[in-house]
PDB file of C-alpha atoms in Angstrom:
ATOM      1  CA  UNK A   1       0.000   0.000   0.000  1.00 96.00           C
ATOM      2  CA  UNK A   2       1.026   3.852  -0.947  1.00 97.00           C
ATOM      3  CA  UNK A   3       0.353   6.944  -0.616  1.00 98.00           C
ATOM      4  CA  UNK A   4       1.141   9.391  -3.041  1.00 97.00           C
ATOM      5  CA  UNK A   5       0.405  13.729  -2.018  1.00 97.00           C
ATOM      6  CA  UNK A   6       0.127  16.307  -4.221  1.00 96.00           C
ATOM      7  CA  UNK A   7      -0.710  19.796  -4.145  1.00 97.00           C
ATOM      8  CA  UNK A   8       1.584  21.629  -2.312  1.00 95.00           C
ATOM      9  CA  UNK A   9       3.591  24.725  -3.365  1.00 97.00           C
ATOM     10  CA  UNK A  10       3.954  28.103  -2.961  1.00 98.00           C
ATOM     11  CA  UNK A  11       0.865  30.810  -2.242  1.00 98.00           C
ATOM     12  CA  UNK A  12       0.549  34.412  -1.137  1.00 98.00           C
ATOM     13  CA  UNK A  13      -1.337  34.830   2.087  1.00 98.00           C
ATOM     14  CA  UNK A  14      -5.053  34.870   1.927  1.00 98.00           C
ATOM     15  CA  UNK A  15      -4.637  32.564  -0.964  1.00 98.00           C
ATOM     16  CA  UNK A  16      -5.969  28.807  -1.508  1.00 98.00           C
ATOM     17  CA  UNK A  17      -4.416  25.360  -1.841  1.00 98.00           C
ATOM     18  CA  UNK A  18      -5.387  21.971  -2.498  1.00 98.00           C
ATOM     19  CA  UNK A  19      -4.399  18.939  -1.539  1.00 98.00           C
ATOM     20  CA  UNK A  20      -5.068  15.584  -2.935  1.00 98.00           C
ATOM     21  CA  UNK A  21      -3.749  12.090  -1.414  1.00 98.00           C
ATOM     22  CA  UNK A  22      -4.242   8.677  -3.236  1.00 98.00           C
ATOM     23  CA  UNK A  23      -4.052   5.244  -1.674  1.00 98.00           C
ATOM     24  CA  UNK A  24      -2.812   2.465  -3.548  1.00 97.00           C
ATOM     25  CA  UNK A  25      -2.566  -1.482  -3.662  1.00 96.00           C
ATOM     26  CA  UNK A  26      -4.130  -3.830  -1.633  1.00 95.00           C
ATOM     27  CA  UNK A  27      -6.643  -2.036  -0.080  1.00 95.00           C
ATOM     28  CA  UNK A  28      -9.813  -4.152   1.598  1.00 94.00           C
ATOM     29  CA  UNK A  29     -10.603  -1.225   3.315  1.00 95.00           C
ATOM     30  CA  UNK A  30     -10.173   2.138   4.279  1.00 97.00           C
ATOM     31  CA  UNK A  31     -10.482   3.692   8.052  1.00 97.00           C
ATOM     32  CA  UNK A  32      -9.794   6.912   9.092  1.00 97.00           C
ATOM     33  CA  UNK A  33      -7.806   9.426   6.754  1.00 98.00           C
ATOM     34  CA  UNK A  34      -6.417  12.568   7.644  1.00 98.00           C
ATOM     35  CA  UNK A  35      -3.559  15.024   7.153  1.00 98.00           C
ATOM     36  CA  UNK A  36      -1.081  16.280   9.747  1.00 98.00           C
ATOM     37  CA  UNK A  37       1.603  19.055   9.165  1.00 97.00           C
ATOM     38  CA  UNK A  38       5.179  19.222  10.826  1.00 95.00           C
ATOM     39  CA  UNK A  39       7.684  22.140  10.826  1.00 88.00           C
ATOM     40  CA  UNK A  40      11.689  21.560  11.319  1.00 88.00           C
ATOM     41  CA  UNK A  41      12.360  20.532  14.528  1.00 91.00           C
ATOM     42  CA  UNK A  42       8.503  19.988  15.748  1.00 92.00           C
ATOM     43  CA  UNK A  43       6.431  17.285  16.773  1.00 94.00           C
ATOM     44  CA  UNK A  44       4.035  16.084  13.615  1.00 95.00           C
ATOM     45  CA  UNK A  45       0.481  17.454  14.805  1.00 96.00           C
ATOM     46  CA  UNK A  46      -2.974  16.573  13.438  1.00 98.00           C
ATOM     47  CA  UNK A  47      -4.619  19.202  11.233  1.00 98.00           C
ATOM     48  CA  UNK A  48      -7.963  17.361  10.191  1.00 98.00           C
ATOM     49  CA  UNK A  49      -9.356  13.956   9.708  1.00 98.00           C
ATOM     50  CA  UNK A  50     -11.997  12.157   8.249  1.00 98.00           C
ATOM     51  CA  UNK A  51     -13.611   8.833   9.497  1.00 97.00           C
ATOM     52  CA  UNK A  52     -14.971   6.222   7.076  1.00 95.00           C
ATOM     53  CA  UNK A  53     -18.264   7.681   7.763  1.00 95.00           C
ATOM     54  CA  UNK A  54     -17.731  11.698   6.690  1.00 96.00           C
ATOM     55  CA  UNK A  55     -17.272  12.682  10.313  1.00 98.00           C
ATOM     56  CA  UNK A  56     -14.334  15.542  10.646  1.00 98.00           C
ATOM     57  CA  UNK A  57     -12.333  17.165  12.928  1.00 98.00           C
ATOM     58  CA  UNK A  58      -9.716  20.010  12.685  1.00 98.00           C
ATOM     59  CA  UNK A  59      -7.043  21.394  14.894  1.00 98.00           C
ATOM     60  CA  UNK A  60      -8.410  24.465  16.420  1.00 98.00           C
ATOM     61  CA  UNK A  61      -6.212  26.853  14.326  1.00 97.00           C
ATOM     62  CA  UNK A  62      -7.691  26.217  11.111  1.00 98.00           C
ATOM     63  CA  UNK A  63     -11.681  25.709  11.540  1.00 98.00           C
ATOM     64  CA  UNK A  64     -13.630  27.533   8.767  1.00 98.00           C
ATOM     65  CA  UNK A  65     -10.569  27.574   6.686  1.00 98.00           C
ATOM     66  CA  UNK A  66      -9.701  24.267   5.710  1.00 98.00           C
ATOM     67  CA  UNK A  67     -12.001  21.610   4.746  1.00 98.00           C
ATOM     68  CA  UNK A  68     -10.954  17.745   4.557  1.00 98.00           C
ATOM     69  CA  UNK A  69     -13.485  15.479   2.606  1.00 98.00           C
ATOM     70  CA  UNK A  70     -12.729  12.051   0.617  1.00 98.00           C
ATOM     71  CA  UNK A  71     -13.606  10.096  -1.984  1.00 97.00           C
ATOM     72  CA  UNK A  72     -13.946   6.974  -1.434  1.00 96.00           C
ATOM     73  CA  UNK A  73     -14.352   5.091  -4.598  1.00 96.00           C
ATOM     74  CA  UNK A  74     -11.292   6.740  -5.597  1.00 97.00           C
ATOM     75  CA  UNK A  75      -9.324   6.135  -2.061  1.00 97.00           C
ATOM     76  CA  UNK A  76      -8.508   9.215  -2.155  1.00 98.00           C
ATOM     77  CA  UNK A  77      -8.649  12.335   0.990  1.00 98.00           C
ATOM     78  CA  UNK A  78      -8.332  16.019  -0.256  1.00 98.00           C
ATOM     79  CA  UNK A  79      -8.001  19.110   1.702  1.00 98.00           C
ATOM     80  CA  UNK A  80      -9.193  22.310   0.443  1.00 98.00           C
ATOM     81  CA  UNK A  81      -6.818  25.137   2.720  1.00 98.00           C
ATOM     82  CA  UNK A  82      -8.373  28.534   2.138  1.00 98.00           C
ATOM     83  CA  UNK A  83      -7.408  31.907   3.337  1.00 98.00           C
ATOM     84  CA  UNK A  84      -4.127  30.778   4.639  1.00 98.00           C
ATOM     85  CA  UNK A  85      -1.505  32.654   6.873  1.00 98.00           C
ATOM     86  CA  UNK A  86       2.210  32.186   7.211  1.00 97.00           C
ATOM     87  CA  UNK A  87       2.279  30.194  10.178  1.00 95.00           C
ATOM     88  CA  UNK A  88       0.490  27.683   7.804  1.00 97.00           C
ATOM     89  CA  UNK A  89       3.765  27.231   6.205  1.00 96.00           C
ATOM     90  CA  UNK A  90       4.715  23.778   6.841  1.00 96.00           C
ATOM     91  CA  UNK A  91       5.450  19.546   5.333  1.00 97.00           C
ATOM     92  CA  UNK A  92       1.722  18.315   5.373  1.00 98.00           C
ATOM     93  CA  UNK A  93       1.747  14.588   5.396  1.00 98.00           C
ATOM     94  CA  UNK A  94      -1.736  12.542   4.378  1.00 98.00           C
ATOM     95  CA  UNK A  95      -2.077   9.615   6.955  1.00 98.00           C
ATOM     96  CA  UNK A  96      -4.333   6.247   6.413  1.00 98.00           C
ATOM     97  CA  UNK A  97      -5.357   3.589   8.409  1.00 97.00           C
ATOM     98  CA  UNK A  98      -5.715   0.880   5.795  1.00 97.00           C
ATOM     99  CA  UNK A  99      -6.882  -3.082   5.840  1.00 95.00           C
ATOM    100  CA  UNK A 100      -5.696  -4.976   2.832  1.00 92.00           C
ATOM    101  CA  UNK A 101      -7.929  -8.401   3.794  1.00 86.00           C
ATOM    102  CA  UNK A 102     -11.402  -9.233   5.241  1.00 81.00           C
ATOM    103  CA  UNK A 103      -9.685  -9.654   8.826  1.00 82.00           C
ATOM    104  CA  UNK A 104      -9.464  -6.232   8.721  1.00 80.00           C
ATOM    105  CA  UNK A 105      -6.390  -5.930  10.152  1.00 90.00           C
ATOM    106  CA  UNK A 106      -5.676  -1.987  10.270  1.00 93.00           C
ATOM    107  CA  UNK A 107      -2.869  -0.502   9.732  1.00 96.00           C
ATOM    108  CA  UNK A 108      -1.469   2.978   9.503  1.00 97.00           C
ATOM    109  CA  UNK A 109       0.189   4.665   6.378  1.00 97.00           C
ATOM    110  CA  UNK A 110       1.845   7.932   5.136  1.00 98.00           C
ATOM    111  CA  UNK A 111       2.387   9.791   2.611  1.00 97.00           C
ATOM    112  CA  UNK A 112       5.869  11.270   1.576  1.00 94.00           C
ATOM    113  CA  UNK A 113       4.976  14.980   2.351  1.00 93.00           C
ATOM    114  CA  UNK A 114       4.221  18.114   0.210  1.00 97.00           C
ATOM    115  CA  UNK A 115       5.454  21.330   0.967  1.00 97.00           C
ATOM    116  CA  UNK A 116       3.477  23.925   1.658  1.00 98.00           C
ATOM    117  CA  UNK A 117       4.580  27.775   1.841  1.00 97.00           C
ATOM    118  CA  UNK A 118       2.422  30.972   2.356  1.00 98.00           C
ATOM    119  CA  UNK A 119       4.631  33.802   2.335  1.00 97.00           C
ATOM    120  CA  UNK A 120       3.431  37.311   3.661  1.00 93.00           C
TER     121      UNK A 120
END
């Protein structure tokens, strides 16, 4: 199983992104997806996530600017950043917890990272 990110890049402030991750391979089934963010030197934190079932959440600092939704017939988890500041600037990393049998045995996957800069 992979995951492959895209999207990143380079943005004024107040300006939109969006990013797109797609799971690949043996995949029974798909869990929870979601997308955390990690600057040099910091812990990874979570920014949103999505269960199986459309429920969300989102790290405090960016409710009712980002929005995280999937598709699931294409295994794939987007999120849609809008109005973004600098302190957005960051590595955002899509995360998966993916079963590749009907023992749905879970397991968690990442993507390689896509950089993400909003400059002032």
């Amino acid at each position: 199983v992979q995951l492959q990110a895209s999207g990143g890049g380079l943005v004024q402030a107040g300006g939109s992104l969006r990013l797109s991750c797609v799971a690949s391979g043996t995949i029974f089934s798909i869990n929870d997806m979601g997308w955390y963010r990690q600057a040099p030197g910091k812990q990874r934190e979570l920014v949103a996530l999505i269960t199986s079932g459309g429920n969300t959440n989102y790290v405090d600092s960016v409710k009712g600017r980002f929005v995280i939704s999937r598709d699931n017939a294409l295994n794939t988890v987007f999120l849609q950043m809008n109005s973004l500041k600098p302190e957005d600037t960051d590595v955002y990393y899509c995360n998966a917890h993916i079963s590749s049998g009907r023992d749905f045995s879970f397991f968690s996957y990442w993507g390689q990272g896509t950089q993400v800069t909003v400059s002032s």
